[in-house]
């Protein structure tokens, strides 16, 4: 593994290896055992969109690994004034040991990897959010044991989270159901990827049918970053695509919930459902730290 650009680049074995290392780093972190595996290294973090979890978990993670992180806002970088990605990649490769980037177009992340000579980590694009799904898989494994055979259901927008859940969960041997409005389906490349999994993948606008018997339920905001102008239109299109009592009742009685956060309570999830499952949701947020540290170690350790 040279980069983390999207989950479809990773095999089941590579994902398992990252999750195993994430568990070990979490254990060492809790026990106060130092693990300076990236001592003296620097990660650049380019942000073209807002962030709480991704920024803080990468920055703290890099510090705990003995290195340092540089926050690079696109408002300040020349990239924000039109300097080409291919030049930015070649320059930053000479100062840094790795780059995490959060941006709009997946192509920008792929271009950084093509033109740079250091590991690139995707910290969210419009297409996918691989770091988040690795943290979710770590959380699901902690709470449910073996991932293989679990029934996973996502309710809501066919967005970056849906795309990454489909690829990550299917790769790990889970059954995946997606409930979304017909006009807001996941990316065609991802739907094509899912075809190979036959009846392990289901997609429909029938929420209760998709949620039936689910071991894990997940959702995400109806309007993602960059779609603020569509928020009102989307509120109408997504009405009912919500995790609530009815959906929970349709799922397995021991169902767990995942939400990448930030949440819009009252839209994609009720306040009651969120609070009843807050333990799993905040463990998921914590696991961003551990899963990303594992990714950085695998990509950057000398
Ligand atoms: N889930 C997530 O990526 O959160 P941030 O947008 O706060 O980084
Ligand atoms: N789909 C959301 C995820 C935020 C972590 C967004 O892209 O805004």
PDB file of C-alpha atoms and ligand atoms in Angstrom:
ATOM      1  CA  UNK A   1       0.000   0.000   0.000  1.00  0.00           C
ATOM      2  CA  UNK A   2       1.582   3.300  -1.150  1.00  0.00           C
ATOM      3  CA  UNK A   3      -1.360   5.676  -0.578  1.00  0.00           C
ATOM      4  CA  UNK A   4      -4.889   5.683   0.847  1.00  0.00           C
ATOM      5  CA  UNK A   5      -6.888   7.231  -2.002  1.00  0.00           C
ATOM      6  CA  UNK A   6     -10.036   5.059  -1.923  1.00  0.00           C
ATOM      7  CA  UNK A   7     -11.015   1.747  -0.309  1.00  0.00           C
ATOM      8  CA  UNK A   8     -11.387  -0.139  -3.587  1.00  0.00           C
ATOM      9  CA  UNK A   9      -7.569   0.035  -3.848  1.00  0.00           C
ATOM     10  CA  UNK A  10      -7.276  -2.128  -0.697  1.00  0.00           C
ATOM     11  CA  UNK A  11      -7.661  -5.886  -0.283  1.00  0.00           C
ATOM     12  CA  UNK A  12      -9.455  -7.571   2.617  1.00  0.00           C
ATOM     13  CA  UNK A  13      -6.031  -8.552   3.996  1.00  0.00           C
ATOM     14  CA  UNK A  14      -4.750  -4.958   3.867  1.00  0.00           C
ATOM     15  CA  UNK A  15      -7.855  -3.635   5.636  1.00  0.00           C
ATOM     16  CA  UNK A  16      -7.617  -6.374   8.291  1.00  0.00           C
ATOM     17  CA  UNK A  17      -3.956  -5.513   8.851  1.00  0.00           C
ATOM     18  CA  UNK A  18      -4.844  -1.818   9.374  1.00  0.00           C
ATOM     19  CA  UNK A  19      -7.653  -2.723  11.804  1.00  0.00           C
ATOM     20  CA  UNK A  20      -5.375  -5.076  13.767  1.00  0.00           C
ATOM     21  CA  UNK A  21      -2.707  -2.375  14.050  1.00  0.00           C
ATOM     22  CA  UNK A  22      -5.369   0.213  14.992  1.00  0.00           C
ATOM     23  CA  UNK A  23      -6.504  -2.066  17.853  1.00  0.00           C
ATOM     24  CA  UNK A  24      -2.923  -2.438  19.038  1.00  0.00           C
ATOM     25  CA  UNK A  25      -2.239   1.317  18.905  1.00  0.00           C
ATOM     26  CA  UNK A  26      -5.502   1.953  20.771  1.00  0.00           C
ATOM     27  CA  UNK A  27      -4.426  -0.492  23.491  1.00  0.00           C
ATOM     28  CA  UNK A  28      -0.972   1.118  23.774  1.00  0.00           C
ATOM     29  CA  UNK A  29      -2.572   4.562  23.873  1.00  0.00           C
ATOM     30  CA  UNK A  30      -4.915   3.563  26.708  1.00  0.00           C
ATOM     31  CA  UNK A  31      -2.057   1.938  28.653  1.00  0.00           C
ATOM     32  CA  UNK A  32       0.208   4.949  28.209  1.00  0.00           C
ATOM     33  CA  UNK A  33       2.765   2.923  26.215  1.00  0.00           C
ATOM     34  CA  UNK A  34       4.674   5.301  23.921  1.00  0.00           C
ATOM     35  CA  UNK A  35       4.814   4.364  20.228  1.00  0.00           C
ATOM     36  CA  UNK A  36       6.971   6.962  18.423  1.00  0.00           C
ATOM     37  CA  UNK A  37       6.966   5.044  15.144  1.00  0.00           C
ATOM     38  CA  UNK A  38       7.071   8.161  12.962  1.00  0.00           C
ATOM     39  CA  UNK A  39       9.638  10.136  14.986  1.00  0.00           C
ATOM     40  CA  UNK A  40      10.971  13.137  13.087  1.00  0.00           C
ATOM     41  CA  UNK A  41       8.391  12.895  10.294  1.00  0.00           C
ATOM     42  CA  UNK A  42       5.978  15.594   9.157  1.00  0.00           C
ATOM     43  CA  UNK A  43       2.458  15.231   7.760  1.00  0.00           C
ATOM     44  CA  UNK A  44       0.959  18.123   5.763  1.00  0.00           C
ATOM     45  CA  UNK A  45      -2.826  18.423   6.115  1.00  0.00           C
ATOM     46  CA  UNK A  46      -4.517  20.300   3.247  1.00  0.00           C
ATOM     47  CA  UNK A  47      -8.099  21.330   3.998  1.00  0.00           C
ATOM     48  CA  UNK A  48     -10.387  22.758   1.295  1.00  0.00           C
ATOM     49  CA  UNK A  49     -13.445  22.005   3.501  1.00  0.00           C
ATOM     50  CA  UNK A  50     -14.243  22.338   7.219  1.00  0.00           C
ATOM     51  CA  UNK A  51     -13.340  19.662   9.742  1.00  0.00           C
ATOM     52  CA  UNK A  52     -13.355  18.926  13.463  1.00  0.00           C
ATOM     53  CA  UNK A  53     -12.615  15.202  13.759  1.00  0.00           C
ATOM     54  CA  UNK A  54     -10.298  14.719  10.795  1.00  0.00           C
ATOM     55  CA  UNK A  55      -8.118  17.698  11.612  1.00  0.00           C
ATOM     56  CA  UNK A  56      -7.786  17.021  15.331  1.00  0.00           C
ATOM     57  CA  UNK A  57      -7.376  13.235  15.063  1.00  0.00           C
ATOM     58  CA  UNK A  58      -4.644  13.495  12.406  1.00  0.00           C
ATOM     59  CA  UNK A  59      -2.814  16.237  14.280  1.00  0.00           C
ATOM     60  CA  UNK A  60      -2.966  14.461  17.646  1.00  0.00           C
ATOM     61  CA  UNK A  61      -2.220  11.110  16.000  1.00  0.00           C
ATOM     62  CA  UNK A  62       0.917  12.395  14.344  1.00  0.00           C
ATOM     63  CA  UNK A  63       2.070  13.908  17.655  1.00  0.00           C
ATOM     64  CA  UNK A  64       1.498  10.600  19.460  1.00  0.00           C
ATOM     65  CA  UNK A  65       3.547   8.822  16.789  1.00  0.00           C
ATOM     66  CA  UNK A  66       6.466  11.127  17.506  1.00  0.00           C
ATOM     67  CA  UNK A  67       6.048  13.303  14.424  1.00  0.00           C
ATOM     68  CA  UNK A  68       4.327  16.581  13.723  1.00  0.00           C
ATOM     69  CA  UNK A  69       1.454  17.783  11.546  1.00  0.00           C
ATOM     70  CA  UNK A  70       1.109  21.030   9.608  1.00  0.00           C
ATOM     71  CA  UNK A  71      -2.366  22.463   9.041  1.00  0.00           C
ATOM     72  CA  UNK A  72      -2.510  23.888   5.514  1.00  0.00           C
ATOM     73  CA  UNK A  73      -5.706  25.755   4.728  1.00  0.00           C
ATOM     74  CA  UNK A  74      -6.421  26.157   1.025  1.00  0.00           C
ATOM     75  CA  UNK A  75      -7.344  29.755   1.879  1.00  0.00           C
ATOM     76  CA  UNK A  76      -3.664  30.396   2.563  1.00  0.00           C
ATOM     77  CA  UNK A  77      -1.947  28.011   0.133  1.00  0.00           C
ATOM     78  CA  UNK A  78      -1.163  29.079  -3.439  1.00  0.00           C
ATOM     79  CA  UNK A  79      -3.299  26.103  -4.543  1.00  0.00           C
ATOM     80  CA  UNK A  80      -6.276  28.262  -3.515  1.00  0.00           C
ATOM     81  CA  UNK A  81      -5.089  30.891  -6.033  1.00  0.00           C
ATOM     82  CA  UNK A  82      -4.730  28.397  -8.860  1.00  0.00           C
ATOM     83  CA  UNK A  83      -1.231  26.897  -8.517  1.00  0.00           C
ATOM     84  CA  UNK A  84      -1.559  23.503 -10.232  1.00  0.00           C
ATOM     85  CA  UNK A  85      -1.840  20.366  -8.095  1.00  0.00           C
ATOM     86  CA  UNK A  86       1.025  18.750 -10.008  1.00  0.00           C
ATOM     87  CA  UNK A  87       3.398  21.556  -8.977  1.00  0.00           C
ATOM     88  CA  UNK A  88       2.111  21.670  -5.391  1.00  0.00           C
ATOM     89  CA  UNK A  89       2.643  17.902  -5.155  1.00  0.00           C
ATOM     90  CA  UNK A  90       6.221  18.100  -6.381  1.00  0.00           C
ATOM     91  CA  UNK A  91       7.102  20.960  -4.014  1.00  0.00           C
ATOM     92  CA  UNK A  92       5.444  19.546  -0.889  1.00  0.00           C
ATOM     93  CA  UNK A  93       7.059  16.130  -1.526  1.00  0.00           C
ATOM     94  CA  UNK A  94      10.419  17.790  -0.866  1.00  0.00           C
ATOM     95  CA  UNK A  95       9.449  19.105   2.594  1.00  0.00           C
ATOM     96  CA  UNK A  96       6.982  16.589   3.969  1.00  0.00           C
ATOM     97  CA  UNK A  97       6.852  12.820   4.584  1.00  0.00           C
ATOM     98  CA  UNK A  98       3.126  12.473   3.883  1.00  0.00           C
ATOM     99  CA  UNK A  99       0.046  14.502   2.922  1.00  0.00           C
ATOM    100  CA  UNK A 100      -3.552  14.215   4.104  1.00  0.00           C
ATOM    101  CA  UNK A 101      -5.970  16.105   1.873  1.00  0.00           C
ATOM    102  CA  UNK A 102      -9.674  16.947   2.229  1.00  0.00           C
ATOM    103  CA  UNK A 103     -11.132  18.396  -0.943  1.00  0.00           C
ATOM    104  CA  UNK A 104     -13.978  18.242  -3.462  1.00  0.00           C
ATOM    105  CA  UNK A 105     -12.771  16.314  -6.527  1.00  0.00           C
ATOM    106  CA  UNK A 106     -11.370  12.795  -6.131  1.00  0.00           C
ATOM    107  CA  UNK A 107      -9.148  13.579  -9.146  1.00  0.00           C
ATOM    108  CA  UNK A 108      -7.233  16.160  -7.123  1.00  0.00           C
ATOM    109  CA  UNK A 109      -6.276  13.481  -4.593  1.00  0.00           C
ATOM    110  CA  UNK A 110      -5.329  11.023  -7.331  1.00  0.00           C
ATOM    111  CA  UNK A 111      -3.253  13.753  -9.049  1.00  0.00           C
ATOM    112  CA  UNK A 112      -1.371  14.553  -5.841  1.00  0.00           C
ATOM    113  CA  UNK A 113      -0.430  10.874  -5.642  1.00  0.00           C
ATOM    114  CA  UNK A 114       0.561  10.744  -9.296  1.00  0.00           C
ATOM    115  CA  UNK A 115       2.796  13.815  -9.282  1.00  0.00           C
ATOM    116  CA  UNK A 116       4.125  13.703  -5.715  1.00  0.00           C
ATOM    117  CA  UNK A 117       6.615  11.196  -4.342  1.00  0.00           C
ATOM    118  CA  UNK A 118       5.246  10.748  -0.783  1.00  0.00           C
ATOM    119  CA  UNK A 119       2.180   8.894   0.602  1.00  0.00           C
ATOM    120  CA  UNK A 120      -1.170  10.648   0.076  1.00  0.00           C
ATOM    121  CA  UNK A 121      -4.144  10.053   2.397  1.00  0.00           C
ATOM    122  CA  UNK A 122      -7.693  10.953   1.381  1.00  0.00           C
ATOM    123  CA  UNK A 123      -9.327  12.825   4.286  1.00  0.00           C
ATOM    124  CA  UNK A 124     -12.674  13.064   2.396  1.00  0.00           C
ATOM    125  CA  UNK A 125     -13.695  13.968  -1.124  1.00  0.00           C
ATOM    126  CA  UNK A 126     -17.137  14.228  -2.709  1.00  0.00           C
ATOM    127  CA  UNK A 127     -16.577  10.628  -3.821  1.00  0.00           C
ATOM    128  CA  UNK A 128     -15.399   8.867  -0.667  1.00  0.00           C
ATOM    129  CA  UNK A 129     -14.248   8.990   2.952  1.00  0.00           C
ATOM    130  CA  UNK A 130     -11.967   5.977   3.447  1.00  0.00           C
ATOM    131  CA  UNK A 131     -10.481   7.027   6.836  1.00  0.00           C
ATOM    132  CA  UNK A 132     -13.986   7.239   8.304  1.00  0.00           C
ATOM    133  CA  UNK A 133     -14.974   3.774   7.134  1.00  0.00           C
ATOM    134  CA  UNK A 134     -11.777   2.249   8.564  1.00  0.00           C
ATOM    135  CA  UNK A 135     -12.710   3.771  11.946  1.00  0.00           C
ATOM    136  CA  UNK A 136     -16.267   2.456  11.572  1.00  0.00           C
ATOM    137  CA  UNK A 137     -15.044  -1.041  10.720  1.00  0.00           C
ATOM    138  CA  UNK A 138     -12.776  -0.952  13.785  1.00  0.00           C
ATOM    139  CA  UNK A 139     -15.775   0.066  15.930  1.00  0.00           C
ATOM    140  CA  UNK A 140     -18.098  -2.565  14.453  1.00  0.00           C
ATOM    141  CA  UNK A 141     -15.468  -5.265  14.955  1.00  0.00           C
ATOM    142  CA  UNK A 142     -14.968  -4.180  18.584  1.00  0.00           C
ATOM    143  CA  UNK A 143     -18.682  -4.362  19.291  1.00  0.00           C
ATOM    144  CA  UNK A 144     -19.729  -7.330  17.159  1.00  0.00           C
ATOM    145  CA  UNK A 145     -16.604  -9.458  16.842  1.00  0.00           C
ATOM    146  CA  UNK A 146     -16.125 -10.930  13.366  1.00  0.00           C
ATOM    147  CA  UNK A 147     -17.260  -8.607  10.544  1.00  0.00           C
ATOM    148  CA  UNK A 148     -17.958 -11.429   8.138  1.00  0.00           C
ATOM    149  CA  UNK A 149     -21.663 -12.197   7.731  1.00  0.00           C
ATOM    150  CA  UNK A 150     -22.922  -9.087   9.565  1.00  0.00           C
ATOM    151  CA  UNK A 151     -25.891  -7.273   8.003  1.00  0.00           C
ATOM    152  CA  UNK A 152     -25.104  -3.603   7.422  1.00  0.00           C
ATOM    153  CA  UNK A 153     -27.741  -1.058   6.391  1.00  0.00           C
ATOM    154  CA  UNK A 154     -27.192   2.584   5.390  1.00  0.00           C
ATOM    155  CA  UNK A 155     -30.133   4.962   5.160  1.00  0.00           C
ATOM    156  CA  UNK A 156     -29.946   8.306   3.333  1.00  0.00           C
ATOM    157  CA  UNK A 157     -27.933  10.065   0.660  1.00  0.00           C
ATOM    158  CA  UNK A 158     -25.894   7.996  -1.807  1.00  0.00           C
ATOM    159  CA  UNK A 159     -22.905  10.201  -0.988  1.00  0.00           C
ATOM    160  CA  UNK A 160     -19.209   9.807  -0.088  1.00  0.00           C
ATOM    161  CA  UNK A 161     -20.122   7.855   3.059  1.00  0.00           C
ATOM    162  CA  UNK A 162     -22.498   5.503   1.228  1.00  0.00           C
ATOM    163  CA  UNK A 163     -19.897   4.900  -1.494  1.00  0.00           C
ATOM    164  CA  UNK A 164     -17.229   4.008   1.048  1.00  0.00           C
ATOM    165  CA  UNK A 165     -19.492   1.854   3.221  1.00  0.00           C
ATOM    166  CA  UNK A 166     -20.489  -0.222   0.203  1.00  0.00           C
ATOM    167  CA  UNK A 167     -16.899  -0.904  -0.811  1.00  0.00           C
ATOM    168  CA  UNK A 168     -15.499  -1.342   2.720  1.00  0.00           C
ATOM    169  CA  UNK A 169     -18.272  -3.533   4.123  1.00  0.00           C
ATOM    170  CA  UNK A 170     -18.578  -5.784   1.063  1.00  0.00           C
ATOM    171  CA  UNK A 171     -14.799  -6.246   0.948  1.00  0.00           C
ATOM    172  CA  UNK A 172     -14.881  -7.371   4.579  1.00  0.00           C
ATOM    173  CA  UNK A 173     -17.558 -10.007   3.899  1.00  0.00           C
ATOM    174  CA  UNK A 174     -20.582  -8.121   5.206  1.00  0.00           C
ATOM    175  CA  UNK A 175     -24.023  -7.978   3.619  1.00  0.00           C
ATOM    176  CA  UNK A 176     -24.915  -4.406   2.581  1.00  0.00           C
ATOM    177  CA  UNK A 177     -28.348  -2.785   2.126  1.00  0.00           C
ATOM    178  CA  UNK A 178     -28.754   0.812   1.022  1.00  0.00           C
ATOM    179  CA  UNK A 179     -32.038   2.708   1.434  1.00  0.00           C
ATOM    180  CA  UNK A 180     -31.944   5.931  -0.580  1.00  0.00           C
ATOM    181  CA  UNK A 181     -34.246   7.978  -2.807  1.00  0.00           C
ATOM    182  CA  UNK A 182     -34.004   6.900  -6.446  1.00  0.00           C
ATOM    183  CA  UNK A 183     -32.549  10.271  -7.492  1.00  0.00           C
ATOM    184  CA  UNK A 184     -29.763  10.113  -4.912  1.00  0.00           C
ATOM    185  CA  UNK A 185     -28.127   6.755  -5.534  1.00  0.00           C
ATOM    186  CA  UNK A 186     -24.442   5.992  -4.880  1.00  0.00           C
ATOM    187  CA  UNK A 187     -21.768   6.516  -7.547  1.00  0.00           C
ATOM    188  CA  UNK A 188     -22.122   4.284 -10.665  1.00  0.00           C
ATOM    189  CA  UNK A 189     -18.554   2.967 -10.244  1.00  0.00           C
ATOM    190  CA  UNK A 190     -19.468   1.796  -6.737  1.00  0.00           C
ATOM    191  CA  UNK A 191     -22.745   0.211  -7.890  1.00  0.00           C
ATOM    192  CA  UNK A 192     -20.732  -1.631 -10.507  1.00  0.00           C
ATOM    193  CA  UNK A 193     -18.246  -2.762  -7.827  1.00  0.00           C
ATOM    194  CA  UNK A 194     -21.188  -4.059  -5.747  1.00  0.00           C
ATOM    195  CA  UNK A 195     -22.595  -6.095  -8.650  1.00  0.00           C
ATOM    196  CA  UNK A 196     -19.812  -8.632  -8.228  1.00  0.00           C
ATOM    197  CA  UNK A 197     -21.166  -9.413  -4.745  1.00  0.00           C
ATOM    198  CA  UNK A 198     -24.538 -10.646  -6.075  1.00  0.00           C
ATOM    199  CA  UNK A 199     -27.197 -11.068  -3.399  1.00  0.00           C
ATOM    200  CA  UNK A 200     -24.905  -9.725  -0.672  1.00  0.00           C
ATOM    201  CA  UNK A 201     -25.859  -6.231  -1.927  1.00  0.00           C
ATOM    202  CA  UNK A 202     -29.326  -4.650  -1.958  1.00  0.00           C
ATOM    203  CA  UNK A 203     -30.494  -1.146  -2.838  1.00  0.00           C
ATOM    204  CA  UNK A 204     -34.028   0.252  -2.717  1.00  0.00           C
ATOM    205  CA  UNK A 205     -36.101   3.230  -1.597  1.00  0.00           C
ATOM    206  CA  UNK A 206     -37.986   0.916   0.794  1.00  0.00           C
ATOM    207  CA  UNK A 207     -36.436   1.841   4.141  1.00  0.00           C
ATOM    208  CA  UNK A 208     -37.996  -0.825   6.376  1.00  0.00           C
ATOM    209  CA  UNK A 209     -37.249  -3.587   3.890  1.00  0.00           C
ATOM    210  CA  UNK A 210     -33.590  -2.546   3.751  1.00  0.00           C
ATOM    211  CA  UNK A 211     -33.317  -2.190   7.555  1.00  0.00           C
ATOM    212  CA  UNK A 212     -34.918  -5.574   8.306  1.00  0.00           C
ATOM    213  CA  UNK A 213     -32.663  -7.659  10.553  1.00  0.00           C
ATOM    214  CA  UNK A 214     -29.716  -5.223  10.328  1.00  0.00           C
ATOM    215  CA  UNK A 215     -26.870  -5.725  12.817  1.00  0.00           C
ATOM    216  CA  UNK A 216     -25.501  -2.256  12.032  1.00  0.00           C
ATOM    217  CA  UNK A 217     -27.452   0.835  10.954  1.00  0.00           C
ATOM    218  CA  UNK A 218     -25.703   3.932   9.617  1.00  0.00           C
ATOM    219  CA  UNK A 219     -26.713   7.269   8.193  1.00  0.00           C
ATOM    220  CA  UNK A 220     -25.238  10.651   7.231  1.00  0.00           C
ATOM    221  CA  UNK A 221     -26.422  14.201   6.589  1.00  0.00           C
ATOM    222  CA  UNK A 222     -28.872  14.879   3.772  1.00  0.00           C
ATOM    223  CA  UNK A 223     -26.753  17.747   2.428  1.00  0.00           C
ATOM    224  CA  UNK A 224     -22.971  17.330   2.430  1.00  0.00           C
ATOM    225  CA  UNK A 225     -20.297  20.021   2.450  1.00  0.00           C
ATOM    226  CA  UNK A 226     -20.553  21.917  -0.815  1.00  0.00           C
ATOM    227  CA  UNK A 227     -24.304  21.170  -1.161  1.00  0.00           C
ATOM    228  CA  UNK A 228     -25.512  23.864   1.237  1.00  0.00           C
ATOM    229  CA  UNK A 229     -27.424  25.553  -1.606  1.00  0.00           C
ATOM    230  CA  UNK A 230     -29.502  22.382  -2.141  1.00  0.00           C
ATOM    231  CA  UNK A 231     -30.388  21.942   1.532  1.00  0.00           C
ATOM    232  CA  UNK A 232     -34.074  22.910   1.230  1.00  0.00           C
ATOM    233  CA  UNK A 233     -34.659  20.784  -1.873  1.00  0.00           C
ATOM    234  CA  UNK A 234     -32.938  17.855  -0.191  1.00  0.00           C
ATOM    235  CA  UNK A 235     -35.055  18.165   2.971  1.00  0.00           C
ATOM    236  CA  UNK A 236     -38.061  17.366   0.781  1.00  0.00           C
ATOM    237  CA  UNK A 237     -36.374  14.565  -1.207  1.00  0.00           C
ATOM    238  CA  UNK A 238     -35.056  12.812   1.918  1.00  0.00           C
ATOM    239  CA  UNK A 239     -38.127  13.141   4.130  1.00  0.00           C
ATOM    240  CA  UNK A 240     -38.532   9.789   5.922  1.00  0.00           C
ATOM    241  CA  UNK A 241     -34.977   8.595   5.200  1.00  0.00           C
ATOM    242  CA  UNK A 242     -34.270   8.703   8.899  1.00  0.00           C
ATOM    243  CA  UNK A 243     -33.100   6.372  11.660  1.00  0.00           C
ATOM    244  CA  UNK A 244     -36.014   6.429  14.114  1.00  0.00           C
ATOM    245  CA  UNK A 245     -38.002   4.055  16.356  1.00  0.00           C
ATOM    246  CA  UNK A 246     -39.678   2.321  13.413  1.00  0.00           C
ATOM    247  CA  UNK A 247     -36.385   1.632  11.679  1.00  0.00           C
ATOM    248  CA  UNK A 248     -34.777   0.452  14.925  1.00  0.00           C
ATOM    249  CA  UNK A 249     -37.722  -1.899  15.492  1.00  0.00           C
ATOM    250  CA  UNK A 250     -37.210  -3.415  12.027  1.00  0.00           C
ATOM    251  CA  UNK A 251     -33.512  -4.061  12.702  1.00  0.00           C
ATOM    252  CA  UNK A 252     -31.926  -6.795  14.810  1.00  0.00           C
ATOM    253  CA  UNK A 253     -32.761  -6.188  18.495  1.00  0.00           C
ATOM    254  CA  UNK A 254     -29.013  -5.879  19.240  1.00  0.00           C
ATOM    255  CA  UNK A 255     -28.458  -3.381  16.414  1.00  0.00           C
ATOM    256  CA  UNK A 256     -25.644  -0.825  16.746  1.00  0.00           C
ATOM    257  CA  UNK A 257     -25.613   2.632  15.116  1.00  0.00           C
ATOM    258  CA  UNK A 258     -22.900   4.525  13.295  1.00  0.00           C
ATOM    259  CA  UNK A 259     -22.878   8.194  12.292  1.00  0.00           C
ATOM    260  CA  UNK A 260     -19.696   9.860  11.041  1.00  0.00           C
ATOM    261  CA  UNK A 261     -20.809  13.222  12.490  1.00  0.00           C
ATOM    262  CA  UNK A 262     -21.653  16.064  12.401  1.00  0.00           C
ATOM    263  CA  UNK A 263     -25.297  14.947  12.829  1.00  0.00           C
ATOM    264  CA  UNK A 264     -28.442  16.903  12.022  1.00  0.00           C
ATOM    265  CA  UNK A 265     -30.727  15.479  14.696  1.00  0.00           C
ATOM    266  CA  UNK A 266     -34.338  15.563  13.593  1.00  0.00           C
ATOM    267  CA  UNK A 267     -33.319  15.043   9.947  1.00  0.00           C
ATOM    268  CA  UNK A 268     -31.354  11.841   9.160  1.00  0.00           C
ATOM    269  CA  UNK A 269     -31.630  10.586  12.771  1.00  0.00           C
ATOM    270  CA  UNK A 270     -33.963  11.346  15.680  1.00  0.00           C
ATOM    271  CA  UNK A 271     -32.473  12.794  18.855  1.00  0.00           C
ATOM    272  CA  UNK A 272     -33.773   9.734  20.762  1.00  0.00           C
ATOM    273  CA  UNK A 273     -32.107   7.209  18.437  1.00  0.00           C
ATOM    274  CA  UNK A 274     -28.868   9.198  18.516  1.00  0.00           C
ATOM    275  CA  UNK A 275     -28.736   9.439  22.302  1.00  0.00           C
ATOM    276  CA  UNK A 276     -29.733   5.796  22.827  1.00  0.00           C
ATOM    277  CA  UNK A 277     -26.716   4.797  20.682  1.00  0.00           C
ATOM    278  CA  UNK A 278     -24.322   7.630  21.610  1.00  0.00           C
ATOM    279  CA  UNK A 279     -21.798   5.147  23.045  1.00  0.00           C
ATOM    280  CA  UNK A 280     -21.212   3.505  19.644  1.00  0.00           C
ATOM    281  CA  UNK A 281     -21.218   6.813  17.789  1.00  0.00           C
ATOM    282  CA  UNK A 282     -18.591   8.463  20.001  1.00  0.00           C
ATOM    283  CA  UNK A 283     -16.451   5.321  20.064  1.00  0.00           C
ATOM    284  CA  UNK A 284     -16.541   5.573  16.261  1.00  0.00           C
ATOM    285  CA  UNK A 285     -15.351   9.192  16.498  1.00  0.00           C
ATOM    286  CA  UNK A 286     -12.526   8.154  18.849  1.00  0.00           C
ATOM    287  CA  UNK A 287     -11.466   5.371  16.501  1.00  0.00           C
ATOM    288  CA  UNK A 288     -10.667   7.936  13.807  1.00  0.00           C
ATOM    289  CA  UNK A 289      -7.539   8.584  15.872  1.00  0.00           C
ATOM    290  CA  UNK A 290      -6.471   4.957  16.162  1.00  0.00           C
ATOM    291  CA  UNK A 291      -7.375   3.861  12.615  1.00  0.00           C
ATOM    292  CA  UNK A 292      -5.596   6.846  11.041  1.00  0.00           C
ATOM    293  CA  UNK A 293      -2.495   6.281  13.145  1.00  0.00           C
ATOM    294  CA  UNK A 294      -2.440   2.726  11.773  1.00  0.00           C
ATOM    295  CA  UNK A 295      -2.766   4.067   8.210  1.00  0.00           C
ATOM    296  CA  UNK A 296       0.081   6.546   8.754  1.00  0.00           C
ATOM    297  CA  UNK A 297       2.347   3.864  10.256  1.00  0.00           C
ATOM    298  CA  UNK A 298       1.706   1.512   7.343  1.00  0.00           C
ATOM    299  CA  UNK A 299       2.327   4.241   4.764  1.00  0.00           C
ATOM    300  CA  UNK A 300       5.151   6.195   6.373  1.00  0.00           C
ATOM    301  CA  UNK A 301       7.131   4.007   8.795  1.00  0.00           C
ATOM    302  CA  UNK A 302      10.723   3.611   7.628  1.00  0.00           C
TER     303      UNK A 302
HETATM  304  N1  LIG B   1     -16.571  12.650  10.278  1.00  0.00           N
HETATM  305  C1  LIG B   1     -15.715  13.629   9.902  1.00  0.00           C
HETATM  306  O1  LIG B   1     -14.957  13.479   8.940  1.00  0.00           O
HETATM  307  O2  LIG B   1     -15.761  14.735  10.674  1.00  0.00           O
HETATM  308  P1  LIG B   1     -15.083  16.137  10.354  1.00  0.00           P
HETATM  309  O3  LIG B   1     -15.795  16.715   9.160  1.00  0.00           O
HETATM  310  O4  LIG B   1     -15.314  16.946  11.597  1.00  0.00           O
HETATM  311  O5  LIG B   1     -13.631  15.942  10.061  1.00  0.00           O
HETATM  312  N1  LIG B   2     -21.173  13.477   3.717  1.00  0.00           N
HETATM  313  C1  LIG B   2     -20.585  14.410   4.658  1.00  0.00           C
HETATM  314  C2  LIG B   2     -19.595  13.737   5.532  1.00  0.00           C
HETATM  315  C3  LIG B   2     -18.958  14.625   6.576  1.00  0.00           C
HETATM  316  C4  LIG B   2     -17.913  13.943   7.397  1.00  0.00           C
HETATM  317  C5  LIG B   2     -19.941  15.540   3.892  1.00  0.00           C
HETATM  318  O1  LIG B   2     -19.278  15.273   2.885  1.00  0.00           O
HETATM  319  O2  LIG B   2     -20.127  16.691   4.274  1.00  0.00           O
END
